[in-house]
Coordinates of C-alpha atoms in Angstrom, one line a residue:
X1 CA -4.7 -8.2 -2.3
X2 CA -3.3 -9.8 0.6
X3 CA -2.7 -13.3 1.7
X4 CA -4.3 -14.7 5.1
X5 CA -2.1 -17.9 4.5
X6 CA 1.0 -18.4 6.3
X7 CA 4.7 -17.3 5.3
X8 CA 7.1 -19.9 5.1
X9 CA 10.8 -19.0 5.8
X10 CA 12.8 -20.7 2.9
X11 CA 15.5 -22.9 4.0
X12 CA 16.0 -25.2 0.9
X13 CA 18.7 -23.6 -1.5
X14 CA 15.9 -23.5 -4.0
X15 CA 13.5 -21.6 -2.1
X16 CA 15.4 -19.0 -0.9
X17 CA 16.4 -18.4 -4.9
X18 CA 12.8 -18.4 -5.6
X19 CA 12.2 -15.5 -2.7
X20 CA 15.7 -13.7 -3.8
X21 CA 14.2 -13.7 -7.6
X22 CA 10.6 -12.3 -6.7
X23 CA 12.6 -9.7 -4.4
X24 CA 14.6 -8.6 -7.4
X25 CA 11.7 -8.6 -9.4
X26 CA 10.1 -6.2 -7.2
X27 CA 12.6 -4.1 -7.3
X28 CA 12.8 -3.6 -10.7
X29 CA 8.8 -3.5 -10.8
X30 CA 8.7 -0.9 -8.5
X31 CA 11.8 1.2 -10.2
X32 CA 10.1 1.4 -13.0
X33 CA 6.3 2.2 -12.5
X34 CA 6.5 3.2 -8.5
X35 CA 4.8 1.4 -5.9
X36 CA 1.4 2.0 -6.8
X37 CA 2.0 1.4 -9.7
X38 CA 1.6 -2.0 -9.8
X39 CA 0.4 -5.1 -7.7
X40 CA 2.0 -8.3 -6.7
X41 CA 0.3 -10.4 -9.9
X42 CA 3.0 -8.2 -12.0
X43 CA 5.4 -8.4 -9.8
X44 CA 5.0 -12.7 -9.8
X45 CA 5.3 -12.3 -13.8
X46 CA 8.3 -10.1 -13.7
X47 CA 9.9 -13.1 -11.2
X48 CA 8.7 -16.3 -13.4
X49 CA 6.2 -17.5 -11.0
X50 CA 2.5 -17.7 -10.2
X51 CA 0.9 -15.4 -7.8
X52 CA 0.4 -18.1 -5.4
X53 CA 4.0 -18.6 -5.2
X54 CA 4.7 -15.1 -4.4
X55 CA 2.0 -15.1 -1.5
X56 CA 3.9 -18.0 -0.1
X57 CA 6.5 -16.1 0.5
X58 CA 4.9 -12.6 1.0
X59 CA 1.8 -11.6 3.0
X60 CA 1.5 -8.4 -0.1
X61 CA 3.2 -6.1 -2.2
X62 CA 4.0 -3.9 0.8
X63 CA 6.3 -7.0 2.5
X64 CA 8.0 -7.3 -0.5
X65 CA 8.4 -3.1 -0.7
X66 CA 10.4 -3.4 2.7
X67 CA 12.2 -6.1 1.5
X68 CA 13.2 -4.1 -1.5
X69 CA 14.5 -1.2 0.7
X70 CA 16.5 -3.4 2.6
X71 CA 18.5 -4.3 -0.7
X72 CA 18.5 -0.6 -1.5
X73 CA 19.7 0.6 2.0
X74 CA 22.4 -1.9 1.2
X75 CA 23.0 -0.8 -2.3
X76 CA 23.6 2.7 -1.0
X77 CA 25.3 2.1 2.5
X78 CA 28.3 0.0 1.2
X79 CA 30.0 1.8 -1.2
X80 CA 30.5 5.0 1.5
X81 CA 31.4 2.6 4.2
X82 CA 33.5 1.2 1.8
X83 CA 35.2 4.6 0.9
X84 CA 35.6 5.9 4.3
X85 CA 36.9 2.8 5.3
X86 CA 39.9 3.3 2.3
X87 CA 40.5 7.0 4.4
X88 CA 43.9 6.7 6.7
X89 CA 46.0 9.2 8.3
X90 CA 46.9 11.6 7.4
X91 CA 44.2 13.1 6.0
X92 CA 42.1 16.2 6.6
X93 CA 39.0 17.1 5.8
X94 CA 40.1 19.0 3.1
X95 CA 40.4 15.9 0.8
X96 CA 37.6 14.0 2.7
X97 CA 35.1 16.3 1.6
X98 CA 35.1 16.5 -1.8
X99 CA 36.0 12.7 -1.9
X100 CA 32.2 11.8 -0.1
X101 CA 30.1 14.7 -2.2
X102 CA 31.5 12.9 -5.5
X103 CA 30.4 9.2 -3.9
X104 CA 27.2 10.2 -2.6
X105 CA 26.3 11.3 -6.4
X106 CA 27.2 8.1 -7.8
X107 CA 25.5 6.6 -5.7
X108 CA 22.1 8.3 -6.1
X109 CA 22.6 8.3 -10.0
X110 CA 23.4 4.4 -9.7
X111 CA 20.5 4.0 -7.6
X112 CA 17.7 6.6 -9.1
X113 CA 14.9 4.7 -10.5
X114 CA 14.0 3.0 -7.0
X115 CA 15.2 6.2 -5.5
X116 CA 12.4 8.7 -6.1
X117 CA 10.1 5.3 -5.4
X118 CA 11.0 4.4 -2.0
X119 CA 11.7 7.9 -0.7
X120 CA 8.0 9.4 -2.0
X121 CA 6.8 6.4 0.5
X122 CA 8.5 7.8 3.9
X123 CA 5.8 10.0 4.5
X124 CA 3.5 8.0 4.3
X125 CA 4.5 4.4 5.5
X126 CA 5.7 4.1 9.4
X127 CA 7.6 1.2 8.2
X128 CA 9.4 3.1 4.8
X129 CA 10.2 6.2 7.5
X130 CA 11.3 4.0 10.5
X131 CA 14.2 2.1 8.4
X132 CA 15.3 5.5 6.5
X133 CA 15.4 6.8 10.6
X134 CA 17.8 4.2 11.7
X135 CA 19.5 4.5 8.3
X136 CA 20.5 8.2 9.5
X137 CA 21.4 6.8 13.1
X138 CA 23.6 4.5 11.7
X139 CA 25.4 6.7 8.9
X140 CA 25.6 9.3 12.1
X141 CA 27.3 7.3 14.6
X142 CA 29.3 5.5 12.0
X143 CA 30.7 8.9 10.2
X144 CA 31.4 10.3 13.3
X145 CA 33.6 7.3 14.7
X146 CA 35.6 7.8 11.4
X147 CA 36.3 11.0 12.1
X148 CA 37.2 11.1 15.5
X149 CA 39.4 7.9 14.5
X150 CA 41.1 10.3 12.0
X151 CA 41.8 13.2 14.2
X152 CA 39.0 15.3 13.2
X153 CA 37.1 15.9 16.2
X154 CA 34.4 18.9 17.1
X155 CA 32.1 19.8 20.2
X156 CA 28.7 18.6 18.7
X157 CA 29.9 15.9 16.8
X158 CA 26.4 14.2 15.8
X159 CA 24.8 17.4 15.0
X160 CA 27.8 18.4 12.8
X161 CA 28.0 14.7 10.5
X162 CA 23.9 14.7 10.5
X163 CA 23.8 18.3 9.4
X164 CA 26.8 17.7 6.7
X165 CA 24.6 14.5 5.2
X166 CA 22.0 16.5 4.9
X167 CA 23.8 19.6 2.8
X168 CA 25.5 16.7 0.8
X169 CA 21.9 14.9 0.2
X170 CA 20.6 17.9 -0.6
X171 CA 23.2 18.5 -3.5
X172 CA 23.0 14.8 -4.6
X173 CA 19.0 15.6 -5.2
X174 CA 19.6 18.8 -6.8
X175 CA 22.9 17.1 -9.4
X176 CA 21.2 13.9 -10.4
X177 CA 17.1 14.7 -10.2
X178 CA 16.9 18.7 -10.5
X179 CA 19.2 20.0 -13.6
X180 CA 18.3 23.1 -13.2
X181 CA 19.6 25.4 -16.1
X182 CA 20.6 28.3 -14.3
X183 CA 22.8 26.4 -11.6
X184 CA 26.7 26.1 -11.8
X185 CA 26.9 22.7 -10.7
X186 CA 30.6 22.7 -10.5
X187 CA 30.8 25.7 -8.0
X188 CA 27.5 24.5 -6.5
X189 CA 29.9 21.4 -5.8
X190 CA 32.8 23.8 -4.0
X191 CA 30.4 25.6 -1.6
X192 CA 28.9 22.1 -0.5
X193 CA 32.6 21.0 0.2
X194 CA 33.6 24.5 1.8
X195 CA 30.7 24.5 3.6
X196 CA 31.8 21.0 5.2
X197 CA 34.9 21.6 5.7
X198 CA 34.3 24.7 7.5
X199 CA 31.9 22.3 9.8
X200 CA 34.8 20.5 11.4
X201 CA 38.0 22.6 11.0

């Protein structure tokens, strides 16, 4: 169900609680049961207020989706920036490497539930795909300035970090969802980090 009313943009302290709480609602909605896994009268019960309240706020469940991968984006953005932010001269890749493979698993195990959710939806959903898009632009250019600001500079620069997130993705999936039984995790671990480290030495 969708609303044909219009939105209103809180501006009273109390309304934009009241949009903050049905957006953290949402998200843990969603986390648990998926996205089509429920519908916006659950997600108004999960948040403490009627359904009309939520369409107030929210033309459907899909507005309140892309909200929700906003705050995820955010959840799972910050702690690398943070990180590579910490990273001075001098340091090498050598200790950079390892130091970004063990982050990117936290984050992913901190952040699994809504994970598999919003993810699953990026084939489907232009507007899922478009901010996980820009989410890689952003991570690209932004690793790669770090880099080059710590000495560690290579022809092909974007290709390189882009091609890097992806082998270290890749390993986060396999770590936290996979588990497969006949995979050494820990020298899984040291041929991801070789393998970067051979990307921009």
């Amino acid at each position: 169900m969708a609303t044909s009313g219009k939105i209103r943009e809180p501006k009273q302290e109390r309304s934009i609680e009241t949009k903050k709480k049905i957006i953290n609602a949402g998200y843990e909605v969603f986390s648990s049961v998926g996205y089509y896994g429920t519908n916006t009268a659950e997600i108004a019960k999960a948040a403490g207020v009627s359904t009309g309240i939520v369409y107030g706020y929210f033309k459907d469940k899909r507005d309140i989706l892309l909200c929700v991968l906003d705050i995820y984006i955010d959840n799972v953005t910050k702690p690398l920036y943070s990180l590579m932010a910490d990273f001075t001269l001098p340091i090498g890749i050598e200790d950079l490497a390892p130091a970004v493979v063990d982050e990117v698993i936290k984050i992913h195990e901190t952040n699994s539930r809504i994970h598999n959710t919003l993810h699953s939806l990026a084939a489907t959903d232009d507007g899922v795909n478009a901010r996980f898009s820009e989410l890689e632009h952003k991570m690209t250019t932004k690793l790669s300035a770090k880099l080059n600001h710590l000495g560690i500079d290579k022809p092909d620069m974007f290709e390189r970090v882009h091609l890097a997130m992806n082998i270290v993705q890749s390993f986060a999936h396999e770590y936290v969802f996979d588990k497969h039984q006949y995979i050494d995790y820990p020298k899984m671990r040291d041929i991801v980090c070789n393998s970067i480290i051979k990307l921009f030495v």
